[in-house]
C-alpha atoms as an extended CHARMM CRD file, in Angstrom:
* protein
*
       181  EXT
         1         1  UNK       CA             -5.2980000000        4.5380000000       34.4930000000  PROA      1               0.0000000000
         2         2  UNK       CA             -2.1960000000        4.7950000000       32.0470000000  PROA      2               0.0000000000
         3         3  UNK       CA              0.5740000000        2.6920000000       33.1660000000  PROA      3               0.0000000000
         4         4  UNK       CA              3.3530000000        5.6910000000       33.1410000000  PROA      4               0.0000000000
         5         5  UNK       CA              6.2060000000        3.1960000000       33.7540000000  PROA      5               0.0000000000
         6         6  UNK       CA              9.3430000000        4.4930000000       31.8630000000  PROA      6               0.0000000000
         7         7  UNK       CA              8.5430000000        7.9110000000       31.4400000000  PROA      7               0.0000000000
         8         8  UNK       CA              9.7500000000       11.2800000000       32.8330000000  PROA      8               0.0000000000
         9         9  UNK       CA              8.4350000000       11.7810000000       36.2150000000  PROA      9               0.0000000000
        10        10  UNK       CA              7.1370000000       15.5280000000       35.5540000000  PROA      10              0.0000000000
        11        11  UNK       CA              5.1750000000       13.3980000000       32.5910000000  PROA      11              0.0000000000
        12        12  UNK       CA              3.9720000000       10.7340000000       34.3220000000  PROA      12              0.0000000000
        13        13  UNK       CA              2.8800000000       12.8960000000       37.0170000000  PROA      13              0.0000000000
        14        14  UNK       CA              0.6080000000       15.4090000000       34.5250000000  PROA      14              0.0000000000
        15        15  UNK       CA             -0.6780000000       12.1290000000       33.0670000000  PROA      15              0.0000000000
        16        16  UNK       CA             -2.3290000000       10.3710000000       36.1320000000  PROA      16              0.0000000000
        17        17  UNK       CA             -6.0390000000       11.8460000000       35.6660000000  PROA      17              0.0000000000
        18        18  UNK       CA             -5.9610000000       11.4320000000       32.2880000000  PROA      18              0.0000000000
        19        19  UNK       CA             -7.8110000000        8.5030000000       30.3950000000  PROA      19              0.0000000000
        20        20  UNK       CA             -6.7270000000        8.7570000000       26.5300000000  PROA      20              0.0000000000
        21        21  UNK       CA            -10.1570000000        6.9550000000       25.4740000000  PROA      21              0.0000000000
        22        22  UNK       CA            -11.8770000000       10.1540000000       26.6640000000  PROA      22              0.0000000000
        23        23  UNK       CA            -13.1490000000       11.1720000000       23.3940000000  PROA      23              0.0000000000
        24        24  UNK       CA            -11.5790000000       11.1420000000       19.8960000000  PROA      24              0.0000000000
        25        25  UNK       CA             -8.6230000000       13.5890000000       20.1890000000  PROA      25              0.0000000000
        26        26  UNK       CA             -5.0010000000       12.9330000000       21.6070000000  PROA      26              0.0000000000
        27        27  UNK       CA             -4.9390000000       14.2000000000       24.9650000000  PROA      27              0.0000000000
        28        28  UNK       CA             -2.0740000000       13.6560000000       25.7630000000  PROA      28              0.0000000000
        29        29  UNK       CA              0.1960000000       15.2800000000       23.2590000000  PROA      29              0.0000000000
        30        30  UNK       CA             -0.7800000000       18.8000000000       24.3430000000  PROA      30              0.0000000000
        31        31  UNK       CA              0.2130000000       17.4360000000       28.3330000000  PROA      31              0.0000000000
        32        32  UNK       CA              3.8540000000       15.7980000000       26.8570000000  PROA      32              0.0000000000
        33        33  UNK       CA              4.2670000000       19.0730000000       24.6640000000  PROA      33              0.0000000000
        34        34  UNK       CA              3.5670000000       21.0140000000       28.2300000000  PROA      34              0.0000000000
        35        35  UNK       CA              6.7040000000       19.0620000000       30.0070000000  PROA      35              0.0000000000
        36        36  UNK       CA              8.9420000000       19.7800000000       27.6760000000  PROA      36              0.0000000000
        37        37  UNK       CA             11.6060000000       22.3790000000       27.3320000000  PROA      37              0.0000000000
        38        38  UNK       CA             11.0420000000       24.4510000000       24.4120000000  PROA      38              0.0000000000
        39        39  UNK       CA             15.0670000000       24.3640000000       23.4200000000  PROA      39              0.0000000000
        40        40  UNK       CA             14.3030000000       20.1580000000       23.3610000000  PROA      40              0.0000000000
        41        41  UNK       CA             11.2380000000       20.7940000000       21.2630000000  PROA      41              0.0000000000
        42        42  UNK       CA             12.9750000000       22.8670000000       18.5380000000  PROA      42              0.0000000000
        43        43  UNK       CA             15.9790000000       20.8820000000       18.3560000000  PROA      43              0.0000000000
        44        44  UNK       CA             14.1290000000       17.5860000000       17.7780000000  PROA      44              0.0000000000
        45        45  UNK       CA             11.2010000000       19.6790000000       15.0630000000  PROA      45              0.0000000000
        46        46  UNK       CA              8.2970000000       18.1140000000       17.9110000000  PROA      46              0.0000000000
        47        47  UNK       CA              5.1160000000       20.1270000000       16.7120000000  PROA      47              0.0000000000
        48        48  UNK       CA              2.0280000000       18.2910000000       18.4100000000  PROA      48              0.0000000000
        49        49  UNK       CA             -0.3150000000       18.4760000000       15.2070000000  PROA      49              0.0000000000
        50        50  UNK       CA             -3.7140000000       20.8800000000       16.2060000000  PROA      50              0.0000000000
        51        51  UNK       CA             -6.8300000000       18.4680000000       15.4900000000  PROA      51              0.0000000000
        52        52  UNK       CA             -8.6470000000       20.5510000000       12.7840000000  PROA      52              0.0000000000
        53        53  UNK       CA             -5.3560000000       20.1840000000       10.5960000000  PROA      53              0.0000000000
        54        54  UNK       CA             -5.2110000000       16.5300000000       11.2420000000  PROA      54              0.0000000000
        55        55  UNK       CA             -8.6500000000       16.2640000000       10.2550000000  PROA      55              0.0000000000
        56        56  UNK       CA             -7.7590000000       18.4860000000        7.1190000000  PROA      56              0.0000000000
        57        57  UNK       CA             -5.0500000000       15.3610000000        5.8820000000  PROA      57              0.0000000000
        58        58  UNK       CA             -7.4490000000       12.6600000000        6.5370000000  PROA      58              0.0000000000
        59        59  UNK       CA            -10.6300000000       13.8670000000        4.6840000000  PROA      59              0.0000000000
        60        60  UNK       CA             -7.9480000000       13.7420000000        1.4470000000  PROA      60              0.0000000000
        61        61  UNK       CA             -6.1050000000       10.6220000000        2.5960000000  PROA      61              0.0000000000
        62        62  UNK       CA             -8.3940000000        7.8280000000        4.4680000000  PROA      62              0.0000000000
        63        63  UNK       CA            -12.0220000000        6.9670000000        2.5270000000  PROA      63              0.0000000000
        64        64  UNK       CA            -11.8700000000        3.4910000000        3.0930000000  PROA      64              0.0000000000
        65        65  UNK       CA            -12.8670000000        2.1040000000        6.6690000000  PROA      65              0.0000000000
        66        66  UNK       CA            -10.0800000000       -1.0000000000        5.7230000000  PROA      66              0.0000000000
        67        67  UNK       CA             -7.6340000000        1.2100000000        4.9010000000  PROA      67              0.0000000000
        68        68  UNK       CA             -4.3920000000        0.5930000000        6.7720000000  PROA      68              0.0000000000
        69        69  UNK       CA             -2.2800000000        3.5740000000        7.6300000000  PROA      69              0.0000000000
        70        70  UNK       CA              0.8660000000        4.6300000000        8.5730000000  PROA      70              0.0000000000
        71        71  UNK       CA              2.3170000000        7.4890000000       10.4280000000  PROA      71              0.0000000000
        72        72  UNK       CA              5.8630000000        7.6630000000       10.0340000000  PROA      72              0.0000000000
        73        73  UNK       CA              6.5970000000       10.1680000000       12.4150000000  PROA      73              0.0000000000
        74        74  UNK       CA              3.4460000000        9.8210000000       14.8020000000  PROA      74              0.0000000000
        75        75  UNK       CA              4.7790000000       11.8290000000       18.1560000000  PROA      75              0.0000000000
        76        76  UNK       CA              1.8470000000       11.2040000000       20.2750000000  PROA      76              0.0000000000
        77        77  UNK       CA             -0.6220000000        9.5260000000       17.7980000000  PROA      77              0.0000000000
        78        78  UNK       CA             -2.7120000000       12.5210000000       17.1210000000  PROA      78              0.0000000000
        79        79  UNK       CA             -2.7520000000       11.3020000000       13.0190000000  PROA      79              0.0000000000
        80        80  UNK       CA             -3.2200000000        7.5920000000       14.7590000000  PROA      80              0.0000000000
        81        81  UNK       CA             -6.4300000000        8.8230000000       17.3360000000  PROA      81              0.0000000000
        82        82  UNK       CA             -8.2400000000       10.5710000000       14.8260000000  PROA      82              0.0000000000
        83        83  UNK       CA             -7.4160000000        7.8240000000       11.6630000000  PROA      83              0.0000000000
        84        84  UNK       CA             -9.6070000000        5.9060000000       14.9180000000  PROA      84              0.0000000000
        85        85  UNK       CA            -12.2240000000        8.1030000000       14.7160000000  PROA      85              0.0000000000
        86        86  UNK       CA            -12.1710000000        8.1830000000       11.1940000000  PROA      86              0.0000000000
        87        87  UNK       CA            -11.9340000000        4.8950000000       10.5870000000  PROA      87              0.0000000000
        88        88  UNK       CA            -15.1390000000        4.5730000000       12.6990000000  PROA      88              0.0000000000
        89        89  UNK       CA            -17.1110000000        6.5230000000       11.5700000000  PROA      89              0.0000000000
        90        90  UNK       CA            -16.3040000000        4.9420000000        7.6500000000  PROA      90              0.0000000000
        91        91  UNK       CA            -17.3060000000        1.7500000000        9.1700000000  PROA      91              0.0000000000
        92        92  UNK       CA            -19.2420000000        1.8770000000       12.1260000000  PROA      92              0.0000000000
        93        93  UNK       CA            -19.4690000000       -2.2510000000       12.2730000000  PROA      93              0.0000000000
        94        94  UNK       CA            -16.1040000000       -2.8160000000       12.1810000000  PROA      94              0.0000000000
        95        95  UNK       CA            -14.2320000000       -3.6770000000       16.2760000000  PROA      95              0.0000000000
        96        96  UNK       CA            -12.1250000000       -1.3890000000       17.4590000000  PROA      96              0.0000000000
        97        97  UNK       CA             -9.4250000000       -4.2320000000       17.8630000000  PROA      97              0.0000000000
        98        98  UNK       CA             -9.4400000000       -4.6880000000       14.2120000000  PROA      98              0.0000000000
        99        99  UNK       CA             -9.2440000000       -1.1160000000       13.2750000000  PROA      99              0.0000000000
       100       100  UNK       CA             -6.3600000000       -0.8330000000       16.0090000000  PROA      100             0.0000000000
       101       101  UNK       CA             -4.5010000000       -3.3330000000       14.1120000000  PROA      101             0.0000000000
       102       102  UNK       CA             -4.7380000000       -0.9650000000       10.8230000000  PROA      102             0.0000000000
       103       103  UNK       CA             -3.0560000000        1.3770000000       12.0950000000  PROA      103             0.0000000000
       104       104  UNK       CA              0.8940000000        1.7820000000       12.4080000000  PROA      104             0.0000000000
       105       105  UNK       CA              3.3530000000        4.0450000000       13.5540000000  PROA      105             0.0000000000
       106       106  UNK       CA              7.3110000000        4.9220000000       14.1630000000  PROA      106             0.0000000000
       107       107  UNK       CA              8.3080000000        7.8240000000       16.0220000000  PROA      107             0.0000000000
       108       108  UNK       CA             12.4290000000        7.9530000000       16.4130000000  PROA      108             0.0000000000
       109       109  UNK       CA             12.0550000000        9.5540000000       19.9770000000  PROA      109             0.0000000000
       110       110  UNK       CA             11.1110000000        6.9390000000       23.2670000000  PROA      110             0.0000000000
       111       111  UNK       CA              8.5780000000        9.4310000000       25.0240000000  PROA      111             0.0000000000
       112       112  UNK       CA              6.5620000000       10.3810000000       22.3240000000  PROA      112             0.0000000000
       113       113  UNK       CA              6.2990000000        6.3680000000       20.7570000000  PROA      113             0.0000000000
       114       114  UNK       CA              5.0400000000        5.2770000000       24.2030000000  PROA      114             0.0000000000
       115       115  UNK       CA              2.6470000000        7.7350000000       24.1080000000  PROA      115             0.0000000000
       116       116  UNK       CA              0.9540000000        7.0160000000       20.6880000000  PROA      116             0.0000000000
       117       117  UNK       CA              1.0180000000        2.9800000000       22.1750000000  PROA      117             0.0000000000
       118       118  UNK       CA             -1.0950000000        4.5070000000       24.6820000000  PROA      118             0.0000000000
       119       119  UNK       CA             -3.2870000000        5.9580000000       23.4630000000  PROA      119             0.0000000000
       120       120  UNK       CA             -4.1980000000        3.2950000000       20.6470000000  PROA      120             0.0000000000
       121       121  UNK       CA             -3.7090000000        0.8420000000       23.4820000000  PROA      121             0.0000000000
       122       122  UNK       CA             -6.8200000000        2.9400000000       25.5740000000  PROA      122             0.0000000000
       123       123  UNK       CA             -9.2240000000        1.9420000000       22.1040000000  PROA      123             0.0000000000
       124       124  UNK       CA             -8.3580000000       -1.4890000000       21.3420000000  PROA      124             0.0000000000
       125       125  UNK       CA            -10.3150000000       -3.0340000000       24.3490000000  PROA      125             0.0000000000
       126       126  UNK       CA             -9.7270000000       -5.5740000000       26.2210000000  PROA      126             0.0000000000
       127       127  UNK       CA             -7.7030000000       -8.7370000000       23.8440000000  PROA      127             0.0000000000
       128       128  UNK       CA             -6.8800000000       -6.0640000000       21.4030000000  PROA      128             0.0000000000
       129       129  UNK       CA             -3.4560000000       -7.0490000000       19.1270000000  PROA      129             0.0000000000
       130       130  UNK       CA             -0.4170000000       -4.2900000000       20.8530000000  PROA      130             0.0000000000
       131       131  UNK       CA             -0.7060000000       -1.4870000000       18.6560000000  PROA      131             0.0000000000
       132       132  UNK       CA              1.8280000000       -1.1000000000       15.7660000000  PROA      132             0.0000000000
       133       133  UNK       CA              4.0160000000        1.7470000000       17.0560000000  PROA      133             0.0000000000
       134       134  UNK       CA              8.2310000000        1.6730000000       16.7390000000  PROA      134             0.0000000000
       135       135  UNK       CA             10.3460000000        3.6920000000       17.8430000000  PROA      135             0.0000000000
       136       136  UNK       CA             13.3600000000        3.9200000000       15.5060000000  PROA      136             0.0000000000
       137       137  UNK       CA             13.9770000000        6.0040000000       12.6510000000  PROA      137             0.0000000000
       138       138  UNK       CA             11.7650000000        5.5830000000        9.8410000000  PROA      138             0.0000000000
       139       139  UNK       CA             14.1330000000        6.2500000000        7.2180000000  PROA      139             0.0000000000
       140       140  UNK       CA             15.9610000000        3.1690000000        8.8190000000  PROA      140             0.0000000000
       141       141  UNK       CA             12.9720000000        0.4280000000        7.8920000000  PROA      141             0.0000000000
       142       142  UNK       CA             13.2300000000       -1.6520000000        5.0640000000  PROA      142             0.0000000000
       143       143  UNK       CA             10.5260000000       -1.1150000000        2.5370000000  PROA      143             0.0000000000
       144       144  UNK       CA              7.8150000000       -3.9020000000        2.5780000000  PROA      144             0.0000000000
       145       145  UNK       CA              8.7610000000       -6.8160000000        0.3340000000  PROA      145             0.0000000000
       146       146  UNK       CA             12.5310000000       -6.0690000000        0.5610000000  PROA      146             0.0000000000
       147       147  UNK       CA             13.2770000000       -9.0760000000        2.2850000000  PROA      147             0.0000000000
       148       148  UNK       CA             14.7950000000       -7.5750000000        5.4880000000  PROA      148             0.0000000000
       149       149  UNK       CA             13.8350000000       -7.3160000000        8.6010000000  PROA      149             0.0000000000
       150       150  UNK       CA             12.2470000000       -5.5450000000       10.8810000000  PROA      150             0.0000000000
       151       151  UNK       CA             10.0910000000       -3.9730000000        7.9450000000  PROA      151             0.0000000000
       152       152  UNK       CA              6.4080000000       -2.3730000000        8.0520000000  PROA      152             0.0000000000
       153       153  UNK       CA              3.7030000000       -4.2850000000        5.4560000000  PROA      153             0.0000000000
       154       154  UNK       CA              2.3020000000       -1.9990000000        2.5500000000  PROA      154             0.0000000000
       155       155  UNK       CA              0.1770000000        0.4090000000        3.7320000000  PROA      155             0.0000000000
       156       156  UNK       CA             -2.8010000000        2.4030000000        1.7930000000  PROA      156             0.0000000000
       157       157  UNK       CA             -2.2020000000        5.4680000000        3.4750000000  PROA      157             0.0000000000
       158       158  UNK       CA              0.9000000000        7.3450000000        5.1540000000  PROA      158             0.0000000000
       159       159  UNK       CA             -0.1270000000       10.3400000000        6.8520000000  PROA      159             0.0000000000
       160       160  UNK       CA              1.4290000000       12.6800000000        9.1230000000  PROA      160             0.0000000000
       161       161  UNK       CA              3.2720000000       16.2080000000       10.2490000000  PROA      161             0.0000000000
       162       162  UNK       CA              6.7600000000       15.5440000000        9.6360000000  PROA      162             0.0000000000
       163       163  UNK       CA              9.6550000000       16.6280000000       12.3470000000  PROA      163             0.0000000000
       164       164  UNK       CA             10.3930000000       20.8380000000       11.4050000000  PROA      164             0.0000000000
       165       165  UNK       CA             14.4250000000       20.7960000000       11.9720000000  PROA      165             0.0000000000
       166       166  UNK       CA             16.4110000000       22.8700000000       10.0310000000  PROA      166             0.0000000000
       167       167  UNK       CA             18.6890000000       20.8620000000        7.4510000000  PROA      167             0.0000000000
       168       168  UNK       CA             21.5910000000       23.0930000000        9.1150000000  PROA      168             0.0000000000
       169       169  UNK       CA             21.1850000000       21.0650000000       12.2860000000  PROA      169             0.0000000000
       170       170  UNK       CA             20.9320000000       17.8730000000       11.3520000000  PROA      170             0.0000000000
       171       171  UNK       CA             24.0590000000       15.2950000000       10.7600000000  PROA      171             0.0000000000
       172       172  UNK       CA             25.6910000000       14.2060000000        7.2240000000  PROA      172             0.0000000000
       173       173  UNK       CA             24.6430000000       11.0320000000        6.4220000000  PROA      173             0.0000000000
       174       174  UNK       CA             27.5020000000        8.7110000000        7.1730000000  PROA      174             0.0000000000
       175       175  UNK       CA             28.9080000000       10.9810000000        9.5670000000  PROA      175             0.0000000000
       176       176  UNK       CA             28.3270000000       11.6150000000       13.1110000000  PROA      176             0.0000000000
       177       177  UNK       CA             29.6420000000       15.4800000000       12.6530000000  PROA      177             0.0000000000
       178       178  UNK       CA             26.5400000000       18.0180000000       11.6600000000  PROA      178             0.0000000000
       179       179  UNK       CA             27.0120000000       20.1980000000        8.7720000000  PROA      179             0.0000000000
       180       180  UNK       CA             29.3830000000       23.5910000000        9.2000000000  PROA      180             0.0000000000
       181       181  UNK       CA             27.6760000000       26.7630000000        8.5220000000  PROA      181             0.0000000000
């Protein structure tokens, strides 16, 4: 049972049958992408990634089963859940707790950051570390090494769908007026 405290009702609602361990795919992106309006979608670039795609990335990106990687704009966790899978199959040994702890992500929007927790959360087992998932803007992290805090460690691979927003719409940096046309 996911524990659908501090989300939308309509999405915590859809959720309650689902169980995110079910298999190697993120179920519930597709049911978050199905809640929301489409105008809320297209002004925040939220594209739930389809799995052969994702798949696609990671055959280039992740070869090593010790590989830690990051997703800096991981929605859901679909790149996260299949990196899982992937992972798992590279190393079919290793816990899932330890490959849990691997993986990292930062989402800037609430919703979708819970959601990837979730559904890392639903793999770790039981005494698992909290998966790695912030929700802030990535752009916003220190690098690793720089000496400020919070920051993510190095990674081996960053992998991902970024947000599609057109530059028209979003805000000049040091500003908090968007761009005129």
């Amino acid at each position: 049972m996911i524990d659908t405290a501090g989300l939308p009702p309509d999405l915590a609602t859809a959720l309650e049958a689902v169980d995110p361990a079910q298999g190697d795919e993120d179920l519930l992106g597709p049911i978050a992408e199905g809640t929301m309006a489409r105008g809320e979608r297209l002004a925040r670039g939220q594209y739930f990634t389809p799995t052969p795609l994702v798949d696609l990335v990671l055959s280039f990106c992740l070869r090593d089963a010790g590989a830690r990687v990051l997703d800096p704009a991981c929605g859901s966790g679909a790149f996260l859940v299949r990196s899982f899978a992937r992972k798992r199959t590279l190393g079919p040994d290793r816990s899932a707790a330890r490959i849990v702890d691997e993986l990292y992500g930062v989402d800037a929007a609430a919703v979708p950051a819970e959601l990837a927790r979730i559904n890392l959360a639903s793999r770790g087992g039981e005494g698992a570390p909290a998966p790695h998932v912030e929700q802030q803007d990535f752009l916003s992290i220190p690098p690793p090494d720089s000496g400020r805090r919070p920051s993510l460690p190095r990674v081996d691979a960053v992998v991902g769908n970024p947000p599609w927003v057109q530059q028209e719409s979003l805000p000049i940096r040091g500003s908090r007026s968007r761009p005129s046309k």
